[in-house]
mmCIF file of C-alpha atoms in Angstrom:
data_model
loop_
_atom_site.group_PDB
_atom_site.id
_atom_site.type_symbol
_atom_site.label_atom_id
_atom_site.label_comp_id
_atom_site.label_asym_id
_atom_site.label_seq_id
_atom_site.Cartn_x
_atom_site.Cartn_y
_atom_site.Cartn_z
ATOM 1 C CA UNK A 248 -19.326 25.828 -33.771
ATOM 2 C CA UNK A 249 -20.624 22.674 -32.082
ATOM 3 C CA UNK A 250 -17.651 20.708 -33.364
ATOM 4 C CA UNK A 251 -15.245 23.316 -31.960
ATOM 5 C CA UNK A 252 -16.958 23.191 -28.558
ATOM 6 C CA UNK A 253 -16.836 19.398 -28.570
ATOM 7 C CA UNK A 254 -13.153 19.472 -29.484
ATOM 8 C CA UNK A 255 -12.427 21.930 -26.677
ATOM 9 C CA UNK A 256 -14.264 19.783 -24.137
ATOM 10 C CA UNK A 257 -12.426 16.685 -25.323
ATOM 11 C CA UNK A 258 -9.065 18.446 -24.988
ATOM 12 C CA UNK A 259 -9.954 19.662 -21.480
ATOM 13 C CA UNK A 260 -10.977 16.164 -20.392
ATOM 14 C CA UNK A 261 -7.790 14.681 -21.834
ATOM 15 C CA UNK A 262 -5.672 17.257 -19.984
ATOM 16 C CA UNK A 263 -7.421 16.479 -16.675
ATOM 17 C CA UNK A 264 -6.888 12.725 -16.862
ATOM 18 C CA UNK A 265 -3.886 11.324 -14.908
ATOM 19 C CA UNK A 266 -3.047 9.103 -17.879
ATOM 20 C CA UNK A 267 -0.369 6.422 -17.676
ATOM 21 C CA UNK A 268 1.470 8.244 -20.515
ATOM 22 C CA UNK A 269 1.943 11.195 -18.166
ATOM 23 C CA UNK A 270 3.650 9.160 -15.444
ATOM 24 C CA UNK A 271 6.892 10.785 -14.294
ATOM 25 C CA UNK A 272 9.071 8.060 -12.783
ATOM 26 C CA UNK A 273 12.648 8.498 -11.552
ATOM 27 C CA UNK A 274 15.334 7.098 -9.261
ATOM 28 C CA UNK A 275 17.437 9.153 -6.861
ATOM 29 C CA UNK A 276 20.377 6.744 -7.187
ATOM 30 C CA UNK A 277 21.244 3.653 -9.195
ATOM 31 C CA UNK A 278 20.000 1.257 -6.527
ATOM 32 C CA UNK A 279 17.212 3.425 -5.128
ATOM 33 C CA UNK A 280 13.602 2.276 -5.524
ATOM 34 C CA UNK A 281 11.777 3.849 -8.460
ATOM 35 C CA UNK A 282 9.625 6.806 -7.461
ATOM 36 C CA UNK A 283 6.655 8.437 -9.195
ATOM 37 C CA UNK A 284 5.741 12.119 -9.088
ATOM 38 C CA UNK A 285 2.188 12.443 -7.700
ATOM 39 C CA UNK A 286 0.466 15.696 -8.736
ATOM 40 C CA UNK A 287 -1.152 18.082 -6.297
ATOM 41 C CA UNK A 288 -4.921 18.127 -5.993
ATOM 42 C CA UNK A 289 -7.991 17.731 -3.802
ATOM 43 C CA UNK A 290 -10.081 14.651 -3.134
ATOM 44 C CA UNK A 291 -12.797 13.354 -0.838
ATOM 45 C CA UNK A 292 -11.140 11.069 1.703
ATOM 46 C CA UNK A 293 -13.047 8.178 3.239
ATOM 47 C CA UNK A 294 -16.109 6.303 2.045
ATOM 48 C CA UNK A 295 -19.741 7.254 1.635
ATOM 49 C CA UNK A 296 -22.338 5.533 3.802
ATOM 50 C CA UNK A 297 -23.588 3.761 0.678
ATOM 51 C CA UNK A 298 -20.226 2.286 -0.388
ATOM 52 C CA UNK A 299 -20.213 -1.503 -0.458
ATOM 53 C CA UNK A 300 -18.246 -3.112 2.392
ATOM 54 C CA UNK A 301 -17.817 0.239 4.140
ATOM 55 C CA UNK A 302 -16.529 0.167 7.731
ATOM 56 C CA UNK A 303 -17.297 2.774 10.371
ATOM 57 C CA UNK A 304 -13.690 3.952 10.706
ATOM 58 C CA UNK A 305 -13.720 5.224 7.092
ATOM 59 C CA UNK A 306 -15.468 8.478 7.929
ATOM 60 C CA UNK A 307 -16.766 10.990 8.171
ATOM 61 C CA UNK A 308 -15.784 11.912 4.637
ATOM 62 C CA UNK A 309 -13.798 15.124 4.287
ATOM 63 C CA UNK A 310 -12.120 17.064 1.525
ATOM 64 C CA UNK A 311 -8.327 16.944 1.650
ATOM 65 C CA UNK A 312 -6.178 19.296 -0.403
ATOM 66 C CA UNK A 313 -2.617 18.275 -1.215
ATOM 67 C CA UNK A 314 -1.116 21.587 -2.272
ATOM 68 C CA UNK A 315 2.225 20.352 -3.582
ATOM 69 C CA UNK A 316 3.298 17.355 -5.647
ATOM 70 C CA UNK A 317 5.136 14.605 -3.795
ATOM 71 C CA UNK A 318 6.868 11.378 -4.748
ATOM 72 C CA UNK A 319 5.718 7.860 -3.920
ATOM 73 C CA UNK A 320 7.394 4.512 -4.512
ATOM 74 C CA UNK A 321 6.182 2.939 -7.731
ATOM 75 C CA UNK A 322 6.130 -0.410 -5.915
ATOM 76 C CA UNK A 323 6.437 -1.700 -2.390
ATOM 77 C CA UNK A 324 10.037 -1.998 -1.151
ATOM 78 C CA UNK A 325 11.377 -5.375 -2.243
ATOM 79 C CA UNK A 326 13.309 -8.169 -0.576
ATOM 80 C CA UNK A 327 16.335 -7.325 -2.723
ATOM 81 C CA UNK A 328 16.248 -3.647 -1.786
ATOM 82 C CA UNK A 329 16.035 -4.419 1.915
ATOM 83 C CA UNK A 330 18.813 -7.023 1.534
ATOM 84 C CA UNK A 331 21.111 -4.305 0.132
ATOM 85 C CA UNK A 332 20.517 -2.284 3.305
ATOM 86 C CA UNK A 333 21.278 -5.285 5.518
ATOM 87 C CA UNK A 334 24.450 -6.094 3.540
ATOM 88 C CA UNK A 335 25.668 -2.512 3.860
ATOM 89 C CA UNK A 336 24.910 -2.045 7.546
ATOM 90 C CA UNK A 337 24.692 -5.454 9.206
ATOM 91 C CA UNK A 338 21.217 -4.558 10.451
ATOM 92 C CA UNK A 339 19.408 -7.433 12.168
ATOM 93 C CA UNK A 340 15.637 -7.625 12.176
ATOM 94 C CA UNK A 341 14.086 -9.785 14.882
ATOM 95 C CA UNK A 342 13.005 -13.377 14.412
ATOM 96 C CA UNK A 343 9.473 -12.502 15.417
ATOM 97 C CA UNK A 344 7.316 -13.144 12.362
ATOM 98 C CA UNK A 345 4.548 -15.647 12.953
ATOM 99 C CA UNK A 346 3.959 -18.240 10.225
ATOM 100 C CA UNK A 347 0.315 -17.440 9.560
ATOM 101 C CA UNK A 348 -0.050 -20.268 7.034
ATOM 102 C CA UNK A 349 1.125 -22.799 9.620
ATOM 103 C CA UNK A 350 -1.097 -21.272 12.278
ATOM 104 C CA UNK A 351 -4.158 -21.599 10.070
ATOM 105 C CA UNK A 352 -3.277 -25.251 9.465
ATOM 106 C CA UNK A 353 -2.751 -25.721 13.221
ATOM 107 C CA UNK A 354 0.904 -26.693 12.693
ATOM 108 C CA UNK A 355 3.759 -25.758 14.999
ATOM 109 C CA UNK A 356 6.208 -23.373 13.386
ATOM 110 C CA UNK A 357 8.969 -21.232 14.951
ATOM 111 C CA UNK A 358 8.879 -17.480 14.300
ATOM 112 C CA UNK A 359 10.592 -16.411 11.084
ATOM 113 C CA UNK A 360 12.009 -13.180 9.702
ATOM 114 C CA UNK A 361 12.060 -11.221 6.458
ATOM 115 C CA UNK A 362 14.401 -13.790 4.874
ATOM 116 C CA UNK A 363 12.554 -16.942 5.895
ATOM 117 C CA UNK A 364 8.949 -17.281 6.929
ATOM 118 C CA UNK A 365 5.820 -19.165 5.839
ATOM 119 C CA UNK A 366 6.320 -18.968 2.052
ATOM 120 C CA UNK A 367 9.136 -18.516 -0.442
ATOM 121 C CA UNK A 368 10.063 -15.153 -1.928
ATOM 122 C CA UNK A 369 12.627 -13.841 -4.420
ATOM 123 C CA UNK A 370 14.416 -10.486 -4.488
ATOM 124 C CA UNK A 371 11.555 -9.135 -6.621
ATOM 125 C CA UNK A 372 8.866 -9.841 -4.035
ATOM 126 C CA UNK A 373 7.788 -7.150 -1.542
ATOM 127 C CA UNK A 374 9.652 -7.475 1.732
ATOM 128 C CA UNK A 375 7.416 -8.688 4.584
ATOM 129 C CA UNK A 376 7.796 -9.612 8.256
ATOM 130 C CA UNK A 377 9.287 -6.250 9.224
ATOM 131 C CA UNK A 378 8.337 -4.078 12.157
ATOM 132 C CA UNK A 379 7.703 -0.387 11.718
ATOM 133 C CA UNK A 380 11.125 0.273 13.276
ATOM 134 C CA UNK A 381 12.762 -1.948 10.640
ATOM 135 C CA UNK A 382 11.086 0.050 7.873
ATOM 136 C CA UNK A 383 12.188 3.340 9.418
ATOM 137 C CA UNK A 384 15.766 2.060 9.764
ATOM 138 C CA UNK A 385 15.841 1.278 6.036
ATOM 139 C CA UNK A 386 14.383 4.704 5.248
ATOM 140 C CA UNK A 387 17.031 6.470 7.359
ATOM 141 C CA UNK A 388 19.834 4.534 5.660
ATOM 142 C CA UNK A 389 18.551 5.178 2.143
ATOM 143 C CA UNK A 390 18.065 8.868 2.912
ATOM 144 C CA UNK A 391 21.687 9.099 4.018
ATOM 145 C CA UNK A 392 22.951 7.135 1.012
ATOM 146 C CA UNK A 393 20.985 9.092 -1.567
ATOM 147 C CA UNK A 394 20.984 12.554 -0.016
ATOM 148 C CA UNK A 395 17.172 12.630 -0.272
ATOM 149 C CA UNK A 396 14.749 12.685 2.659
ATOM 150 C CA UNK A 397 12.547 9.622 2.362
ATOM 151 C CA UNK A 398 9.663 8.911 4.715
ATOM 152 C CA UNK A 399 6.449 6.925 5.020
ATOM 153 C CA UNK A 400 3.421 8.409 3.255
ATOM 154 C CA UNK A 401 0.608 9.927 5.257
ATOM 155 C CA UNK A 402 -2.774 8.223 5.168
ATOM 156 C CA UNK A 403 -4.147 11.064 3.062
ATOM 157 C CA UNK A 404 -1.285 10.870 0.560
ATOM 158 C CA UNK A 405 -1.670 7.117 0.368
ATOM 159 C CA UNK A 406 -5.431 7.219 -0.303
ATOM 160 C CA UNK A 407 -5.081 10.078 -2.787
ATOM 161 C CA UNK A 408 -2.452 8.104 -4.703
ATOM 162 C CA UNK A 409 -4.453 4.865 -4.514
ATOM 163 C CA UNK A 410 -7.543 6.557 -5.958
ATOM 164 C CA UNK A 411 -5.502 8.198 -8.726
ATOM 165 C CA UNK A 412 -8.319 10.546 -9.638
ATOM 166 C CA UNK A 413 -11.145 8.033 -9.302
ATOM 167 C CA UNK A 414 -13.790 8.997 -6.698
ATOM 168 C CA UNK A 415 -15.074 5.430 -6.277
ATOM 169 C CA UNK A 416 -13.457 1.962 -6.001
ATOM 170 C CA UNK A 417 -12.159 0.466 -9.234
ATOM 171 C CA UNK A 418 -14.668 -1.774 -11.002
ATOM 172 C CA UNK A 419 -12.057 -3.713 -12.998
ATOM 173 C CA UNK A 420 -11.797 -7.361 -11.902
ATOM 174 C CA UNK A 421 -9.757 -7.571 -8.698
ATOM 175 C CA UNK A 422 -7.456 -10.383 -9.916
ATOM 176 C CA UNK A 423 -6.329 -8.273 -12.867
ATOM 177 C CA UNK A 424 -5.046 -5.478 -10.624
ATOM 178 C CA UNK A 425 -4.265 -6.979 -7.229
ATOM 179 C CA UNK A 426 -2.916 -10.020 -5.402
ATOM 180 C CA UNK A 427 -5.689 -11.094 -3.010
ATOM 181 C CA UNK A 428 -7.068 -14.200 -1.315
ATOM 182 C CA UNK A 429 -8.284 -16.084 -4.377
ATOM 183 C CA UNK A 430 -8.450 -19.547 -5.914
ATOM 184 C CA UNK A 431 -4.641 -19.804 -6.006
ATOM 185 C CA UNK A 432 -4.505 -19.366 -2.222
ATOM 186 C CA UNK A 433 -7.344 -21.844 -1.743
ATOM 187 C CA UNK A 434 -5.415 -24.487 -3.709
ATOM 188 C CA UNK A 435 -2.183 -23.883 -1.810
ATOM 189 C CA UNK A 436 -3.807 -23.563 1.637
ATOM 190 C CA UNK A 437 -7.179 -25.384 1.636
ATOM 191 C CA UNK A 438 -7.409 -24.846 5.397
ATOM 192 C CA UNK A 439 -7.502 -21.067 4.883
ATOM 193 C CA UNK A 440 -10.820 -19.534 5.995
ATOM 194 C CA UNK A 441 -13.092 -17.916 3.394
ATOM 195 C CA UNK A 442 -13.997 -15.676 1.694
ATOM 196 C CA UNK A 443 -12.008 -16.123 -1.510
ATOM 197 C CA UNK A 444 -12.277 -14.221 -4.765
ATOM 198 C CA UNK A 445 -13.786 -16.407 -7.487
ATOM 199 C CA UNK A 446 -10.949 -15.421 -9.841
ATOM 200 C CA UNK A 447 -7.315 -16.580 -9.903
ATOM 201 C CA UNK A 448 -4.533 -13.977 -9.731
ATOM 202 C CA UNK A 449 -1.801 -16.590 -10.210
ATOM 203 C CA UNK A 450 -0.110 -16.217 -6.807
ATOM 204 C CA UNK A 451 -1.080 -17.961 -3.591
ATOM 205 C CA UNK A 452 0.948 -15.707 -1.313
ATOM 206 C CA UNK A 453 2.924 -12.580 -2.267
ATOM 207 C CA UNK A 454 3.552 -11.816 -5.925
ATOM 208 C CA UNK A 455 6.623 -10.108 -7.421
ATOM 209 C CA UNK A 456 6.040 -6.351 -7.395
ATOM 210 C CA UNK A 457 4.443 -4.871 -10.519
ATOM 211 C CA UNK A 458 2.863 -8.202 -11.505
ATOM 212 C CA UNK A 459 -0.525 -6.559 -12.055
ATOM 213 C CA UNK A 460 -1.853 -3.475 -13.798
ATOM 214 C CA UNK A 461 -0.714 -0.071 -12.554
ATOM 215 C CA UNK A 462 -3.250 2.562 -11.570
ATOM 216 C CA UNK A 463 -3.633 5.862 -13.421
ATOM 217 C CA UNK A 464 -0.733 7.401 -11.482
ATOM 218 C CA UNK A 465 1.555 4.554 -12.551
ATOM 219 C CA UNK A 466 1.635 2.894 -9.112
ATOM 220 C CA UNK A 467 1.586 -0.871 -8.625
ATOM 221 C CA UNK A 468 0.043 -2.949 -5.827
ATOM 222 C CA UNK A 469 -1.791 -0.125 -4.084
ATOM 223 C CA UNK A 470 -4.380 -2.841 -3.525
ATOM 224 C CA UNK A 471 -3.299 -6.281 -2.359
ATOM 225 C CA UNK A 472 0.066 -8.021 -2.027
ATOM 226 C CA UNK A 473 0.979 -6.456 1.355
ATOM 227 C CA UNK A 474 -0.656 -4.033 3.730
ATOM 228 C CA UNK A 475 1.485 -0.883 3.859
ATOM 229 C CA UNK A 476 2.652 1.217 6.809
ATOM 230 C CA UNK A 477 1.696 4.889 6.868
ATOM 231 C CA UNK A 478 3.005 7.764 8.979
ATOM 232 C CA UNK A 479 -0.300 8.223 10.824
ATOM 233 C CA UNK A 480 -1.258 7.290 14.323
ATOM 234 C CA UNK A 481 -4.497 5.302 14.110
ATOM 235 C CA UNK A 482 -7.741 7.003 15.139
ATOM 236 C CA UNK A 483 -11.209 5.498 14.853
ATOM 237 C CA UNK A 484 -12.629 8.614 13.219
ATOM 238 C CA UNK A 485 -11.273 11.446 11.072
ATOM 239 C CA UNK A 486 -12.283 14.760 12.743
ATOM 240 C CA UNK A 487 -8.870 15.474 14.293
ATOM 241 C CA UNK A 488 -6.827 14.436 11.264
ATOM 242 C CA UNK A 489 -5.231 17.109 9.039
ATOM 243 C CA UNK A 490 -6.956 18.143 5.814
ATOM 244 C CA UNK A 491 -3.751 19.325 4.121
ATOM 245 C CA UNK A 492 -2.390 15.853 3.374
ATOM 246 C CA UNK A 493 -0.222 15.743 6.496
ATOM 247 C CA UNK A 494 -0.039 12.844 8.922
ATOM 248 C CA UNK A 495 -1.968 12.567 12.190
ATOM 249 C CA UNK A 496 0.837 12.251 14.753
ATOM 250 C CA UNK A 497 0.742 11.690 18.518
ATOM 251 C CA UNK A 498 3.705 11.644 20.911
ATOM 252 C CA UNK A 499 2.508 8.346 22.370
ATOM 253 C CA UNK A 500 1.061 6.252 19.546
ATOM 254 C CA UNK A 501 0.035 2.684 20.448
ATOM 255 C CA UNK A 502 -1.057 1.768 16.913
ATOM 256 C CA UNK A 503 -0.382 3.112 13.422
ATOM 257 C CA UNK A 504 -2.585 2.961 10.357
ATOM 258 C CA UNK A 505 -1.905 0.498 7.556
ATOM 259 C CA UNK A 506 -3.515 0.578 4.124
ATOM 260 C CA UNK A 507 -4.159 -1.479 1.015
ATOM 261 C CA UNK A 508 -5.129 -4.992 2.072
ATOM 262 C CA UNK A 509 -2.922 -8.027 1.497
ATOM 263 C CA UNK A 510 -2.564 -11.392 -0.180
ATOM 264 C CA UNK A 511 -4.518 -13.021 2.675
ATOM 265 C CA UNK A 512 -7.646 -10.818 2.426
ATOM 266 C CA UNK A 513 -10.589 -11.844 0.287
ATOM 267 C CA UNK A 514 -13.656 -9.986 -0.979
ATOM 268 C CA UNK A 515 -15.944 -8.154 1.409
ATOM 269 C CA UNK A 516 -19.336 -9.375 2.683
ATOM 270 C CA UNK A 517 -21.106 -7.799 -0.284
ATOM 271 C CA UNK A 518 -18.756 -9.476 -2.749
ATOM 272 C CA UNK A 519 -16.883 -6.218 -3.403
ATOM 273 C CA UNK A 520 -13.216 -5.425 -2.815
ATOM 274 C CA UNK A 521 -13.561 -5.297 0.977
ATOM 275 C CA UNK A 522 -10.228 -4.441 2.603
ATOM 276 C CA UNK A 523 -8.626 -3.691 -0.771
ATOM 277 C CA UNK A 524 -10.716 -0.548 -1.299
ATOM 278 C CA UNK A 525 -8.813 2.800 -1.239
ATOM 279 C CA UNK A 526 -10.806 4.011 1.794
ATOM 280 C CA UNK A 527 -10.285 0.924 3.938
ATOM 281 C CA UNK A 528 -8.117 1.338 7.034
ATOM 282 C CA UNK A 529 -6.240 -1.166 9.179
ATOM 283 C CA UNK A 530 -4.080 -0.756 12.273
ATOM 284 C CA UNK A 531 -0.913 -2.318 13.586
ATOM 285 C CA UNK A 532 1.227 -1.989 16.721
ATOM 286 C CA UNK A 533 4.759 -0.642 16.071
ATOM 287 C CA UNK A 534 6.600 -3.778 17.185
ATOM 288 C CA UNK A 535 4.480 -6.331 15.346
ATOM 289 C CA UNK A 536 5.922 -8.480 12.531
ATOM 290 C CA UNK A 537 3.496 -9.971 10.007
ATOM 291 C CA UNK A 538 3.986 -11.710 6.663
ATOM 292 C CA UNK A 539 1.171 -9.571 5.299
ATOM 293 C CA UNK A 540 2.793 -6.190 6.118
ATOM 294 C CA UNK A 541 5.230 -4.122 4.069
ATOM 295 C CA UNK A 542 5.854 -0.521 3.041
ATOM 296 C CA UNK A 543 6.598 1.879 0.210
ATOM 297 C CA UNK A 544 8.557 5.103 0.229
ATOM 298 C CA UNK A 545 7.431 8.694 0.000
ATOM 299 C CA UNK A 546 9.341 11.943 -0.133
ATOM 300 C CA UNK A 547 8.722 15.649 -0.606
ATOM 301 C CA UNK A 548 9.669 17.253 -3.915
ATOM 302 C CA UNK A 549 11.406 20.609 -4.280
#
C-alpha cells in the first residue's frame, strides 16, 4: 500500500511540473518569432520582505490568477526579425540611442540606432536601441502579416512566465542562465562601474538569443541580455494593479514598466541576482532609446 501511495504522489508531482518536455512551441508564419504556450495558473507576484536585494516597488505581494493560457515569445525579438519589418515597410527608427559604453569611458560618440550603436550585433542578437513606439510598430506590422493579434505582455504575465512555477529566484549560477555584467564585460570595458558577477557568461554585451539555459516554460533570456518592455504603466506600488493578469493602463502614462535586467546589470548588494530577479521592476519613458532595452511578443490564445 505504501508503495502505491508513493507512486501516486510521484505521478502527481510529475504532472504538476512545467517540464521542458512539455513545452509547446509554435510559429504563426514561416518568418514569425517562435512562441510558447504558457499555461494558466496562479502565483504570488512581487517579492517578500526577506528576499535578497528586494526593492520597495516590488510589493506588496499579491496573488494573481491567470485564468487562460497565453503565448509568449520564446526569445526576445531579434535584429534579423526587426530588419525584415524595416525591409518590408521602410520604417525608420530614430538615431537617438546613446552609446552607453562610450559614455562610461568618457568618450564622445554620436547617437546610434538599432543597426549601429556601441557594440556589434548579428541578426541572431536581440534588437536594442528601440523606443516603445518602434516596438509597437513592429507588433502592428507582424499582426497584420500573420493574421494574429500580437501585443506586449503585461507585467503579471511576464513575471508569471519568468518564474515558471518557481516561487523564489533561481539558485542556479547566474552565468549559466543569463547574460549579465560579468568578467567578460569587465575585460571589454574596464572603465565600467561595479558590481560584476564573479563568473564569465562569455559575452561582454548582448548575446545571441537562446545562448543560455531555458527556464521550465521553455523561455530564454527572461533574465539578462536586454530589459523588456511590458504593457503596464509604471506605478511605485501594486494596490491598483489588476489581479487577473491584465495590464495596469492609464490614459496619460509618463513611464512604462520594464522587466528582466540587462547585460549591463551586475549582482545585487547582497551578492544575489539583483535586477535579474523575476520580481524586480524597472521603468522607462516611451520615447527613450537604450542599448539595454528590447522586447518579446505576447498574444492571446483561442
